Short mmCIF file of C-alpha atoms and ligand atoms in Angstrom, two decimals:
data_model
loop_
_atom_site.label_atom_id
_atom_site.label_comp_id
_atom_site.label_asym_id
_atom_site.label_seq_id
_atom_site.Cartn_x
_atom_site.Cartn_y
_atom_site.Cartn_z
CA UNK B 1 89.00 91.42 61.76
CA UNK B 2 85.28 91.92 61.14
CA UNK B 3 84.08 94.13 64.59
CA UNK B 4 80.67 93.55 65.88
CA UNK B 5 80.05 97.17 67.69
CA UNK B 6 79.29 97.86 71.34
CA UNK B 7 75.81 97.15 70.70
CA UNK B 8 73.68 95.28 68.74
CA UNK B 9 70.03 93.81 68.73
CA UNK B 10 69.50 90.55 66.97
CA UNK B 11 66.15 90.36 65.50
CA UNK B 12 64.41 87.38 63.71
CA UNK B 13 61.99 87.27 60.76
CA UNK B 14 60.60 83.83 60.55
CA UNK B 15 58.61 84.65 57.25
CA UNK B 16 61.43 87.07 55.75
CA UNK B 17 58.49 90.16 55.25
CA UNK B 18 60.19 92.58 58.33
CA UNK B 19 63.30 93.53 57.69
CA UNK B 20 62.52 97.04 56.51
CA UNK B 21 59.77 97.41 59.22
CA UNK B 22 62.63 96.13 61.84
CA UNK B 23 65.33 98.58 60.26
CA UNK B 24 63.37 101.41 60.64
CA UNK B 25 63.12 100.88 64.29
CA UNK B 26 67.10 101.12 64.42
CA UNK B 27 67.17 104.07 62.31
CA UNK B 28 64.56 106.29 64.87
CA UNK B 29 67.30 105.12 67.61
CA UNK B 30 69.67 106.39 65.27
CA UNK B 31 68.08 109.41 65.16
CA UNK B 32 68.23 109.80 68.88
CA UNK B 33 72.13 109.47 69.00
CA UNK B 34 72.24 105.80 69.63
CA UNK B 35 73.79 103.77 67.20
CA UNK B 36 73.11 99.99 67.50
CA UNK B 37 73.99 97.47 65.15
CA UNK B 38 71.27 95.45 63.86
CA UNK B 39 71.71 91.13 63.37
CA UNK B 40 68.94 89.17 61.42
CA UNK B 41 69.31 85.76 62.71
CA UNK B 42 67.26 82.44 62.34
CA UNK B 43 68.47 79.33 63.72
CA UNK B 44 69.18 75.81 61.66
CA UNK B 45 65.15 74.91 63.89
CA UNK B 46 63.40 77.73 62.27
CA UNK B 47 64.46 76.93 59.51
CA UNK B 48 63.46 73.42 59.33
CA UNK B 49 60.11 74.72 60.79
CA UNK B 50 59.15 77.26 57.93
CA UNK B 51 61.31 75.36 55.14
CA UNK B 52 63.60 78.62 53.98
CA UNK B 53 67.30 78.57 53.26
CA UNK B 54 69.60 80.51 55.60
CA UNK B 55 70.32 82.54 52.21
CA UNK B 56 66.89 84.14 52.15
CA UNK B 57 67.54 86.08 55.87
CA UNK B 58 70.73 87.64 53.91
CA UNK B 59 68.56 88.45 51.07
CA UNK B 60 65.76 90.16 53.31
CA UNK B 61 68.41 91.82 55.19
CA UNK B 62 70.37 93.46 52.21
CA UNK B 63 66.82 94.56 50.70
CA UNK B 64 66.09 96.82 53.56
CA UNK B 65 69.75 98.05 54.00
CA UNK B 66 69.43 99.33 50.20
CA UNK B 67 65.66 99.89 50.55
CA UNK B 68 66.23 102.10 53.61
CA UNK B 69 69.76 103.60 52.62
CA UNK B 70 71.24 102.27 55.97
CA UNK B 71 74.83 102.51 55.78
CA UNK B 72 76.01 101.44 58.97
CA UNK B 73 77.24 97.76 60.01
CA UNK B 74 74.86 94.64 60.03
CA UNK B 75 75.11 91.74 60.19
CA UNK B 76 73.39 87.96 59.33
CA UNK B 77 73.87 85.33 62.76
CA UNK B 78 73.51 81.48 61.97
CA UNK B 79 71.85 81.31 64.88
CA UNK B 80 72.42 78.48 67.36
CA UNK B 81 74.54 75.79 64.82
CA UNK B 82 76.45 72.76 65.16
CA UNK B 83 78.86 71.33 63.01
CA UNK B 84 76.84 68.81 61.10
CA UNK B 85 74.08 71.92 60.21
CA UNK B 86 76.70 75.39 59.46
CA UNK B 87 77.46 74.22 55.95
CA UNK B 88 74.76 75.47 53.99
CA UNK B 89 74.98 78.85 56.68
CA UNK B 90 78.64 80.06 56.06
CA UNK B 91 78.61 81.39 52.42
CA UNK B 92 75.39 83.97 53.53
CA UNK B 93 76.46 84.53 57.07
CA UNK B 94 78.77 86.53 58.76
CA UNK B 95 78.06 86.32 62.41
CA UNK B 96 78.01 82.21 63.76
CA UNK B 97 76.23 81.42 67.20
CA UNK B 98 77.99 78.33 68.06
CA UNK B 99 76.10 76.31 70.03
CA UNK B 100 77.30 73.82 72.41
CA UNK B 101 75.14 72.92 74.99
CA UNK B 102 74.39 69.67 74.31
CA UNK B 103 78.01 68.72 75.33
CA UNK B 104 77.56 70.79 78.89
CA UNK B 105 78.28 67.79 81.04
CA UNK B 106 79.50 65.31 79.08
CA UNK B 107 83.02 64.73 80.66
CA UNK B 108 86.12 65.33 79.06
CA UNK B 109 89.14 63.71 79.28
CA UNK B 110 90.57 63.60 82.17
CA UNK B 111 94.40 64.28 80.70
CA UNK B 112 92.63 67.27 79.03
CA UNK B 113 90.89 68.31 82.49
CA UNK B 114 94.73 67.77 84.39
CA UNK B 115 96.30 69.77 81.65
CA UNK B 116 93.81 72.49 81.58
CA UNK B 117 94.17 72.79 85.59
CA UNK B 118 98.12 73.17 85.55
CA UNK B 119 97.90 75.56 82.54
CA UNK B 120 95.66 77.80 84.50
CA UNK B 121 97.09 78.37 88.13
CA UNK B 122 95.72 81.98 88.53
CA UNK B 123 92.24 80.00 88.86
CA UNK B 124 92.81 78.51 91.94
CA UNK B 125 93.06 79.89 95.39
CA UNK B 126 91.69 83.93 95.86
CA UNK B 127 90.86 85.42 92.54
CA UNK B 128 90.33 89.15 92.93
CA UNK B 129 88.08 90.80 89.97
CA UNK B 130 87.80 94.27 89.55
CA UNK B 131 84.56 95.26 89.83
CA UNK B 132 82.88 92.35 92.31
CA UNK B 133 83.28 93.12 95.90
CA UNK B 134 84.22 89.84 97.11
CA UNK B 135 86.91 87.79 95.84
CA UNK B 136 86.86 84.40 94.91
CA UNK B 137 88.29 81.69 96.95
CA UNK B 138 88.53 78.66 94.36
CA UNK B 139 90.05 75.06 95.36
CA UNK B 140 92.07 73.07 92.81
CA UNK B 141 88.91 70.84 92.97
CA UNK B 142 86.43 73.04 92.27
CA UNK B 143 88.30 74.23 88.66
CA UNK B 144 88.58 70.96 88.00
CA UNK B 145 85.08 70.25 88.62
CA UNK B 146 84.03 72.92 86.55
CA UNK B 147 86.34 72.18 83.61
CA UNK B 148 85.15 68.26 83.48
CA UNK B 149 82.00 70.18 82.81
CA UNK B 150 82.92 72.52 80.40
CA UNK B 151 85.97 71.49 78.94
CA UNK B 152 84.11 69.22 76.57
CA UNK B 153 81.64 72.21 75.37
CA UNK B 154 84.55 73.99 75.06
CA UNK B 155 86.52 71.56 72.45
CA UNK B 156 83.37 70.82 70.63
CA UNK B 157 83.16 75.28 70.18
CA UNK B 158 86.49 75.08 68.84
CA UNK B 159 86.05 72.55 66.47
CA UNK B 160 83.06 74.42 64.80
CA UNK B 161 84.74 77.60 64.98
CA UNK B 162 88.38 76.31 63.02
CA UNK B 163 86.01 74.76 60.60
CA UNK B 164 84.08 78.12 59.83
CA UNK B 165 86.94 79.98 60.12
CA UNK B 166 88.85 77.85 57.25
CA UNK B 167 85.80 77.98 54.68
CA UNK B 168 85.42 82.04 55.06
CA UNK B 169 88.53 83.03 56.81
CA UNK B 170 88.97 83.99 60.57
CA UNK B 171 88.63 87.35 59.70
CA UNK B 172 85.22 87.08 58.07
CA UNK B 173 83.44 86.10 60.72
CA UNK B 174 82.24 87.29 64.25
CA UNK B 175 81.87 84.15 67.02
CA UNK B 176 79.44 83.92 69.87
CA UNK B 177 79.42 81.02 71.97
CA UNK B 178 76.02 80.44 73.37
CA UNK B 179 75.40 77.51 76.25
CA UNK B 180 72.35 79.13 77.24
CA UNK B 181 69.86 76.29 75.63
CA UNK B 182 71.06 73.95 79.46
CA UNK B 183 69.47 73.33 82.31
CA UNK B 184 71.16 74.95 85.15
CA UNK B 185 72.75 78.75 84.72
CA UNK B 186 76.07 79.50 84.57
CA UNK B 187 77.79 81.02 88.09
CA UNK B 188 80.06 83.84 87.11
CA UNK B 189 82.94 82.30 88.69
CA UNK B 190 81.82 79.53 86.22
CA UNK B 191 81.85 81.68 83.58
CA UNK B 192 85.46 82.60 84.16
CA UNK B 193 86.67 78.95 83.83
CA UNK B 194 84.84 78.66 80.25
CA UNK B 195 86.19 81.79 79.18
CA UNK B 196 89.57 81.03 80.21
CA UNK B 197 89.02 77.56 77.83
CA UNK B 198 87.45 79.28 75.00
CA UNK B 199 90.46 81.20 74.65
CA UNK B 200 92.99 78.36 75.12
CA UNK B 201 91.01 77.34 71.68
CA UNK B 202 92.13 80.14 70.25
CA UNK B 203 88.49 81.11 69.50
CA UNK B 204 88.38 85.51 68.96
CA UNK B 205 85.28 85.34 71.01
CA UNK B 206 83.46 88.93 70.41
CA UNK B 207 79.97 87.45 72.57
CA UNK B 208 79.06 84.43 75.16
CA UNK B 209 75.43 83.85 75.87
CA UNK B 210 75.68 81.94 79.23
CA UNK B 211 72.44 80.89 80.48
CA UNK B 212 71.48 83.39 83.51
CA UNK B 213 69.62 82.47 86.62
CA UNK B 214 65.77 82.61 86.20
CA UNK B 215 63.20 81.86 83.58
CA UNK B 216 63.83 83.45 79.99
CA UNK B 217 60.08 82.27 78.83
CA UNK B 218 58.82 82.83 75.46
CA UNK B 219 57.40 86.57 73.86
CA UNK B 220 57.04 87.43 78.38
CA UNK B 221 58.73 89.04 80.85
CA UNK B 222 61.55 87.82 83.34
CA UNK B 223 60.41 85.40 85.76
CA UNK B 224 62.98 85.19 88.11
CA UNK B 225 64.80 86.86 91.16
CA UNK B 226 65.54 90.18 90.09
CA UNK B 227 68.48 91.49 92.58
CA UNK B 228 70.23 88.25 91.58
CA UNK B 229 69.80 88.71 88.06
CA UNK B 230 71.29 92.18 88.35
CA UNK B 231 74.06 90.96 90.76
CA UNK B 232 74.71 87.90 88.44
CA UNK B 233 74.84 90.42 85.03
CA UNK B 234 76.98 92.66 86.77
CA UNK B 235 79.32 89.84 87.80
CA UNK B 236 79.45 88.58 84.33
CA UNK B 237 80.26 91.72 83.14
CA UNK B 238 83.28 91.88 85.52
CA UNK B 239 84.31 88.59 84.19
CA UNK B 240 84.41 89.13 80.68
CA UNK B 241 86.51 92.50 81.20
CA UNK B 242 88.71 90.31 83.30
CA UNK B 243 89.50 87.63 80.96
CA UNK B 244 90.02 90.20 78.04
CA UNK B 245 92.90 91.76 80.13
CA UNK B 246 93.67 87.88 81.50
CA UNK B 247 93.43 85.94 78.01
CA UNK B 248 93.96 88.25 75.45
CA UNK B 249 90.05 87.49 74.36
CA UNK B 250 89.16 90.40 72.13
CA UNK B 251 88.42 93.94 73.28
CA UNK B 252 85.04 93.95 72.07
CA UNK B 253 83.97 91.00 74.12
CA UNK B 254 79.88 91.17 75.53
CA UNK B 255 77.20 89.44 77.17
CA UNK B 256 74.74 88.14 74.91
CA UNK B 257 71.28 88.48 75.85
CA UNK B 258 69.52 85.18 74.57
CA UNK B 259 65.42 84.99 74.15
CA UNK B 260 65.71 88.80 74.80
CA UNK B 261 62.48 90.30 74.04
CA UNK B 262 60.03 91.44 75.95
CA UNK B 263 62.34 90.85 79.37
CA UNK B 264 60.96 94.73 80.40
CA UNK B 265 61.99 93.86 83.97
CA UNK B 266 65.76 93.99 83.18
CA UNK B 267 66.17 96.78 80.56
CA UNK B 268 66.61 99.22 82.93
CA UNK B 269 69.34 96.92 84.99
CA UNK B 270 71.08 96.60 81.91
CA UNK B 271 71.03 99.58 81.31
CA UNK B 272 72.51 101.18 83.72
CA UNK B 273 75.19 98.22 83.98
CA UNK B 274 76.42 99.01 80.70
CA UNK B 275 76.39 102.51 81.16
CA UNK B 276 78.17 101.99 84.63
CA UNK B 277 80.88 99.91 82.90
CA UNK B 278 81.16 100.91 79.28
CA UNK B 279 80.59 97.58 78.52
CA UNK B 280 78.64 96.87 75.09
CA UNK B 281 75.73 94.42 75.02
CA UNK B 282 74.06 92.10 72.66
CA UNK B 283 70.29 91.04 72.82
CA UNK B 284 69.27 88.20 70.61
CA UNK B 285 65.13 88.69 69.62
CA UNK B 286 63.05 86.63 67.07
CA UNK B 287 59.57 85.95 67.66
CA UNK B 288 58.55 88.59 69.27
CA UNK B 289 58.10 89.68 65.57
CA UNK B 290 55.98 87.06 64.45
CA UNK B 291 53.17 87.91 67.32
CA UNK B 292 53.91 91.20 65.79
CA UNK B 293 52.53 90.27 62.47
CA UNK B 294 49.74 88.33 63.75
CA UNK B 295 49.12 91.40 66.08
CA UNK B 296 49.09 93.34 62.79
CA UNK B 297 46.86 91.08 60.85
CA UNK B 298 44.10 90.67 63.87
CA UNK B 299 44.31 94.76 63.84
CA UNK B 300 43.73 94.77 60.07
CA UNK B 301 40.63 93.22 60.39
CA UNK B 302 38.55 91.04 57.26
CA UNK B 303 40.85 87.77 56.12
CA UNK B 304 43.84 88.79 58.24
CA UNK B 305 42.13 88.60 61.57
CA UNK B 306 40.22 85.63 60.68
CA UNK B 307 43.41 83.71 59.83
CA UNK B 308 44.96 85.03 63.32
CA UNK B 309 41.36 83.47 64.85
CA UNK B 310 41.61 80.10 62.85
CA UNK B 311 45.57 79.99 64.50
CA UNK B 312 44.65 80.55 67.79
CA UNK B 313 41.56 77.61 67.42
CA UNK B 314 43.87 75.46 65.92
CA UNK B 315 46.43 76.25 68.27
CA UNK B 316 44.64 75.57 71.43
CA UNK B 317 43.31 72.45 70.15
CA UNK B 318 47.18 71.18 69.58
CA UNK B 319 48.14 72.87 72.98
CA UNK B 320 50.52 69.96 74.42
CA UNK B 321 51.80 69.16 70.86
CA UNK B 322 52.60 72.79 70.20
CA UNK B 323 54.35 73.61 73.75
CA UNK B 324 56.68 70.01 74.10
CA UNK B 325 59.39 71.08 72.29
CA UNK B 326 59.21 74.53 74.28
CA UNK B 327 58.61 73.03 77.77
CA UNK B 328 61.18 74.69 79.27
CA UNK B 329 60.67 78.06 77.79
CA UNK B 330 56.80 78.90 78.49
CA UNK B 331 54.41 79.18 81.38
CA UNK B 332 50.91 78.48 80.00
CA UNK B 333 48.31 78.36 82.27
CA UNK B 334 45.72 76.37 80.20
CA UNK B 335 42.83 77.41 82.69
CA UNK B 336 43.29 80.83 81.38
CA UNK B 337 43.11 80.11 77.50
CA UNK B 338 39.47 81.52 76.58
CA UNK B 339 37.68 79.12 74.37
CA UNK B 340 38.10 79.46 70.16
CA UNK B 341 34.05 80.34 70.43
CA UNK B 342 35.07 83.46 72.80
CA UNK B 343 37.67 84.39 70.56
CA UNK B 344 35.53 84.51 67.52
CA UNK B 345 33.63 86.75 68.58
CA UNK B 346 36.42 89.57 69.26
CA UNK B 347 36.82 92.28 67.22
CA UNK B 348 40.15 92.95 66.10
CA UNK B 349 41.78 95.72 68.40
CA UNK B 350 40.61 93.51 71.25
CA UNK B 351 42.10 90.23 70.02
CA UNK B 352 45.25 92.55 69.46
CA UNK B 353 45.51 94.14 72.65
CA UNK B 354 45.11 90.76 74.21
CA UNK B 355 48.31 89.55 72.58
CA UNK B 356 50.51 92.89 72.39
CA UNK B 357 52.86 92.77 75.16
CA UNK B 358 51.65 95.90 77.26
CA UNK B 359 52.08 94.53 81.02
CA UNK B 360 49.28 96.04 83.11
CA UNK B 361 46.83 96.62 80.34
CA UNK B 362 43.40 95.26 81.21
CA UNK B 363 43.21 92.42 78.05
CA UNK B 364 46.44 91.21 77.62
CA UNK B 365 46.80 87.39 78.26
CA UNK B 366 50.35 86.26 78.67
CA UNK B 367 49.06 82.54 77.78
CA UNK B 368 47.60 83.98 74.98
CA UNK B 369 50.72 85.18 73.66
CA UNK B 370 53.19 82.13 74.93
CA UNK B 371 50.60 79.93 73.26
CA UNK B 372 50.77 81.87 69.99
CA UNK B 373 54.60 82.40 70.09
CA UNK B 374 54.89 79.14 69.68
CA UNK B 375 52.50 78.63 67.15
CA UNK B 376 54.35 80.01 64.18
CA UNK B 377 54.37 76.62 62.50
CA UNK B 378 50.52 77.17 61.37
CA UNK B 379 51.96 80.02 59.73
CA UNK B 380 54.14 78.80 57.89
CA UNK B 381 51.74 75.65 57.22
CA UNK B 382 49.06 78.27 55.73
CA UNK B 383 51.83 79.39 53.73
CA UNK B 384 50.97 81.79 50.60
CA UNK B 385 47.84 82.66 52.14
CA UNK B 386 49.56 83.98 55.61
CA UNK B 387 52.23 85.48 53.55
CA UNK B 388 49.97 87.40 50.96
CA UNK B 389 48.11 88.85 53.89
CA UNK B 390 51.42 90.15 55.01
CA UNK B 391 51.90 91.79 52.17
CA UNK B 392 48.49 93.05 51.76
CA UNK B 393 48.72 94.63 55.24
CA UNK B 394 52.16 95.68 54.87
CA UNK B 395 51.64 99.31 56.42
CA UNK B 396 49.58 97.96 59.48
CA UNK B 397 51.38 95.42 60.32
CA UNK B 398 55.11 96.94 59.64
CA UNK B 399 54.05 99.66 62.26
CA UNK B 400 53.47 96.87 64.49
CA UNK B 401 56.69 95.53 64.27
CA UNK B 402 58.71 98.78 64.10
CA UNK B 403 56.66 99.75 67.15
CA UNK B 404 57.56 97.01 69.38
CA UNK B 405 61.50 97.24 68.68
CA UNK B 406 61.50 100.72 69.43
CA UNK B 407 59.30 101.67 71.83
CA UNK B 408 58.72 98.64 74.12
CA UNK B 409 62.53 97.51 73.62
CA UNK B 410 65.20 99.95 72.35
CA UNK B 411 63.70 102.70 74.16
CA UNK B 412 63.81 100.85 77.99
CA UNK B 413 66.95 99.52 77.08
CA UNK B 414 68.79 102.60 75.51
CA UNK B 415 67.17 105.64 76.38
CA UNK B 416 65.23 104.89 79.51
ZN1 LIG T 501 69.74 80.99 72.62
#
């Protein structure tokens, strides 16, 4: 069975020009005794959005493995697919992110739901969990409240994950469930019930991405409640050790950390919840890079920056166009956007420090950033021209990138 380690950072590379600059960041951690695997993913959206093939992210990926001599796992994550978009994914893949949110809530049948209920018993009534304080009192109702609204999800994973697992083999391939892309969070007693039904589907489950309480916005911080977040995390936790020991999920089982960057507010509680637990941990980043190359090209000065100028007019001219599909991933407040005229008349370490994520420095502008995080589509609609800068300003803007992996992520969140 292919083994995703404890832990493992999944980064994204919209334009396929990072990988080495990302790899090196892993390496440094390396160097500091902390080995952590590292995942390119791009989902079937980003795909569809820059017009690449999911083959090019395997490419890029095995380029900087040889490139930089890395000879430890990693891995390539079809990030967030469905059955009718994995095909052209599985042959240059090796780690699937099944999505099935969509189904959250769509009821299932209600023979499945009654069978479901009377194959699980140990879920009703006081279920003690080693690890959270209080046990849970659960009705018969309540399960089978929960499983009309999961059960469904649930199928729908299984169904994607038999039909990978017959084109590469079950062994081929690691499986994370993700139903984080919902409205409303998961409860960890919630979390139990889906876990319990993933493995009835026979699904070798290595991560789950539940959605967790708060806001997960764009390229920023954590908005949220942060004693329940670390109450919640550490509950889930508890939960997925449980149903390893309950289910027979495999060992290896961890939380999956979806639209993971630049949440500084929880490194540290994650942190020390893994290292309270042993548990492993994945964290799922993408375009926390792309600012990264923008911040790179505005640094670089000449064409670069006034490319990164022309994206940000253009970008706040298309404002509501650019942020609908995102709606409920960003905060922007528009009355805090400076005007393209302001903007053109920053040099380039200013326009940069007012998009690098340093919380607390004097010019950074989390609309700013949101705004642009989103805006990676007038990258990929300059095409040749963005991407020849990149390589032009390869050096600059690969320290950016390596930079911002290790010192304003993998640093908080393994070496504190
Ligand atoms: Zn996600």
């Amino acid at each position: 069975m292919l083994v995703l380690d404890k832990f493992s950072i999944g980064i994204g590379d919209r334009f396929a020009h990072q990988a080495k600059a990302q790899l090196r960041a892993f390496q440094m951690l390396a160097k500091e005794g902390v080995d952590v695997v590292p995942v390119w993913n791009k989902s079937n959206r980003e795909h569809t959005f820059i017009g690449s093939e999911p083959q090019s992210v395997f490419d890029a990926g095995q380029a900087a493995v040889k490139g930089l001599g890395w000879r430890k796992s990693w891995h390539v994550d079809a990030d967030h697919i469905r059955l009718d978009n994995v095909d052209r994914f599985i042959p240059c893949s090796d780690f699937f992110t099944i999505d099935v949110a969509d189904s959250i809530g769509k009821p299932a049948s209600a023979s499945d739901v009654q069978a479901f209920v009377a194959r699980h018993p140990e879920l009703v009534g006081t279920v003690e969990i080693i690890g959270i304080n209080e046990p849970f009192t659960t009705t018969q109702s309540d399960v089978v409240r929960v499983a009309s609204k999961y059960l469904l999800a649930v199928q729908d994973a299984g169904v994607i994950y038999r039909h990978i697992a017959k084109a590469k083999g079950e062994g081929n391939m690691i499986a994370e469930v993700s139903m984080d892309e919902t409205d409303a969070p998961q409860t960890p007693s919630e979390l139990l019930v889906i876990l319990a039904a993933l493995a009835d589907e026979k699904i070798r489950l290595q991560t789950i991405a539940p959605k967790f309480t708060g806001r997960f916005n764009k390229g920023v911080d954590y908005m949220g409640d942060l004693v329940l977040f670390e109450k919640e995390f550490n509950d889930d936790l508890a939960i997925a050790a449980h149903a390893v020991a309950t289910y027979g999920l495999p060992t290896n089982l961890k939380l999956s950390v979806h639209s993971g960057s630049d949440k500084f507010s929880l490194y540290p509680m994650i942190r020390r919840a893994c290292a309270r637990t042993g548990a492993g941990m994945h964290l799922k980043t993408a375009g926390t890079t792309w600012l990264e190359e923008l911040i790179g090209l505005a640094e670089a000065g000449g064409d670069g920056l006034s490319l990164a100028k022309e994206i940000y007019a253009y970008a706040l001219e298309h404002v509501e166009e650019l942020c609908a599909p995102y709606a409920s991933v960003i905060d922007i407040d528009r009355t805090k956007l400076p005007a393209a005229s302001q903007v053109n008349q920053w040099s380039g370490p200013r326009f940069a420090s007012v998009m690098r994520h340093i919380p607390g420095h004097p010019e950074f502008n989390l609309n700013v950033r949101q705004l642009l995080h989103v805006s990676f589509k007038l990258a990929a609609k300059a095409g040749s021209r963005y991407t020849d800068l990149l390589k032009v300003n390869e050096e600059i803007v690969g320290k950016q990138v390596t930079e911002n992996i290790y010192d304003r992520h993998m640093r908080a969140l393994f070496l504190g």
